[in-house]
Amino acid sequence: MKTRRNFLKQSSLFGAVTLIMPQLSCAAPKNSTYGVQLYSFRDSMLKNPKKTLEEIASLGFKEIESAGSAKGYYYGLTPSEMGQTCIDLGMKITSGHVRLDDKFEQTMEDAVASGQEYLICSSMPSDGQTVDNYKKVAEQFNVAGEACKKLGLKFGYHNHEYEFDSENGQVLYDVLMDNTQNDLVYMELDLGWVVVAGKDPISYFKKYPGRFPLWHLKDMDMTKKESTEFGKGALDIGLMLKNKELSGVEHIYIEQEEYASTPFESMKYNMDYLKNI
């Protein structure tokens, strides 16, 4: 399986971006139910998922979003075992990153068994940085959203940087937004990659109010074009949180793909940062 970073390298879209959001000072509303994207703990989840989930719970996380791994979407656990383990630790698996592929029916059934609410397509299911391809994908998303809805699930999409490319003056991400039904396709906005792409997340909150029930809250080092601990990069965390209501966010998952030391220490730093905003 390709990692997010490898995908971006291969797409030749990993160019330099000049926009760096100003670090504004503002009071941010508190949130007691932060979640974490398990890709942040990918190595330890493969080695010992239950122990890793215990460590994650000790940091104060309340929600879990899974990701694909060499052992599947649940790291070698059964879907129901994954769901129950989280519950036993005072957490809940609320979302999962998946592929939109020929195994999607089984993916939906497993999500139901785990007790999660969202299935999030983690990258574009077909190649082609064109308006036509994004319109085609939008229709695929609508169909997947309808299938999920019948099972009591919600289907969504998680962006990287490349969706914010343009063709003939049209931003491709906007094509997705304009051609998906908001009652079938729920957008998970990765705020870090929006900034790397040279865009302002708040402008998207204003253009598409209420369309982003899920976030990836991720600070980005603009020199290295990789994630970093909160307050060390270009994303104004406090300003983003101040605009939660405008975006419609209900689930905020912290994700960090690169670390100063270890995932645990970086996530502890991030959670402490949020407490002190």
Short mmCIF file of C-alpha atoms in Angstrom, two decimals, residues 2-106:
data_model
loop_
_atom_site.label_atom_id
_atom_site.label_comp_id
_atom_site.label_asym_id
_atom_site.label_seq_id
_atom_site.Cartn_x
_atom_site.Cartn_y
_atom_site.Cartn_z
CA LYS A 2 1.28 3.43 -0.88
CA THR A 3 1.83 5.85 1.98
CA ARG A 4 0.38 9.32 1.70
CA ARG A 5 3.84 10.82 1.30
CA ASN A 6 4.95 8.32 -1.35
CA PHE A 7 1.80 9.00 -3.33
CA LEU A 8 2.57 12.71 -3.35
CA LYS A 9 6.16 12.16 -4.42
CA GLN A 10 5.05 9.95 -7.26
CA SER A 11 2.39 12.40 -8.39
CA SER A 12 5.01 15.09 -9.12
CA LEU A 13 2.78 17.56 -7.33
CA PHE A 14 5.02 17.99 -4.34
CA GLY A 15 6.27 21.42 -5.40
CA ALA A 16 7.17 24.42 -3.33
CA VAL A 17 4.36 26.54 -1.97
CA THR A 18 4.81 30.11 -0.87
CA LEU A 19 1.69 30.63 1.24
CA ILE A 20 2.25 30.49 4.97
CA MET A 21 -0.70 31.38 7.13
CA PRO A 22 0.03 34.05 9.75
CA GLN A 23 0.16 32.87 13.32
CA LEU A 24 -2.69 34.99 14.64
CA SER A 25 -3.49 35.24 18.32
CA CYS A 26 -7.05 34.25 19.15
CA ALA A 27 -8.97 32.38 21.77
CA ALA A 28 -10.08 28.95 20.61
CA PRO A 29 -13.02 26.98 21.93
CA LYS A 30 -12.15 23.88 23.90
CA ASN A 31 -12.89 20.42 22.55
CA SER A 32 -12.89 17.44 24.89
CA THR A 33 -13.34 14.77 22.22
CA TYR A 34 -10.32 14.97 19.97
CA GLY A 35 -9.64 11.91 17.89
CA VAL A 36 -6.49 10.52 16.33
CA GLN A 37 -5.80 9.03 12.91
CA LEU A 38 -4.06 5.72 13.56
CA TYR A 39 -1.69 6.21 10.64
CA SER A 40 0.18 8.39 13.15
CA PHE A 41 0.95 5.19 15.11
CA ARG A 42 1.21 2.90 12.09
CA ASP A 43 4.31 0.94 13.13
CA SER A 44 3.26 0.24 16.70
CA MET A 45 -0.32 -0.57 15.64
CA LEU A 46 1.05 -3.35 13.45
CA LYS A 47 3.25 -4.73 16.24
CA ASN A 48 0.78 -4.58 19.12
CA PRO A 49 -2.55 -2.89 18.36
CA LYS A 50 -4.18 -3.35 21.77
CA LYS A 51 -1.20 -2.02 23.72
CA THR A 52 -0.91 0.91 21.31
CA LEU A 53 -4.60 1.73 21.74
CA GLU A 54 -4.05 1.73 25.51
CA GLU A 55 -1.25 4.26 25.09
CA ILE A 56 -3.42 6.37 22.82
CA ALA A 57 -6.24 6.36 25.37
CA SER A 58 -3.80 7.48 28.08
CA LEU A 59 -3.18 10.66 26.07
CA GLY A 60 -6.83 11.66 26.37
CA PHE A 61 -8.09 10.75 22.92
CA LYS A 62 -11.75 9.78 22.71
CA GLU A 63 -12.18 8.92 19.04
CA ILE A 64 -10.25 6.71 16.66
CA GLU A 65 -9.93 6.79 12.89
CA SER A 66 -8.33 3.69 11.39
CA ALA A 67 -6.22 3.43 8.25
CA GLY A 68 -5.10 0.72 5.87
CA SER A 69 -2.18 -1.45 6.91
CA ALA A 70 -0.38 -4.64 5.96
CA LYS A 71 -2.82 -6.40 8.29
CA GLY A 72 -5.94 -4.73 6.98
CA TYR A 73 -8.03 -1.82 8.19
CA TYR A 74 -8.12 -3.15 11.77
CA TYR A 75 -4.45 -4.10 12.19
CA GLY A 76 -5.03 -7.81 12.50
CA LEU A 77 -8.01 -7.50 14.86
CA THR A 78 -11.50 -8.38 13.73
CA PRO A 79 -13.78 -5.36 13.15
CA SER A 80 -15.87 -6.17 16.23
CA GLU A 81 -12.74 -6.77 18.31
CA MET A 82 -11.39 -3.40 17.24
CA GLY A 83 -14.64 -1.68 18.17
CA GLN A 84 -14.91 -3.37 21.55
CA THR A 85 -11.25 -2.74 22.43
CA CYS A 86 -11.78 0.97 21.86
CA ILE A 87 -14.96 0.97 23.96
CA ASP A 88 -13.18 -0.84 26.80
CA LEU A 89 -10.59 1.95 26.79
CA GLY A 90 -13.16 4.73 26.89
CA MET A 91 -12.83 5.50 23.18
CA LYS A 92 -14.86 4.82 20.05
CA ILE A 93 -13.83 4.04 16.49
CA THR A 94 -15.84 6.61 14.59
CA SER A 95 -14.17 6.60 11.18
CA GLY A 96 -11.83 4.67 8.94
CA HIS A 97 -9.74 5.38 5.86
CA VAL A 98 -10.42 2.89 3.10
CA ARG A 99 -10.07 2.29 -0.62
CA LEU A 100 -12.99 2.58 -3.00
CA ASP A 101 -12.37 -0.69 -4.83
CA ASP A 102 -13.93 -4.04 -5.74
CA LYS A 103 -13.87 -5.05 -2.06
CA PHE A 104 -15.93 -2.08 -0.94
CA GLU A 105 -19.02 -4.14 -0.08
CA GLN A 106 -16.99 -6.14 2.44
#
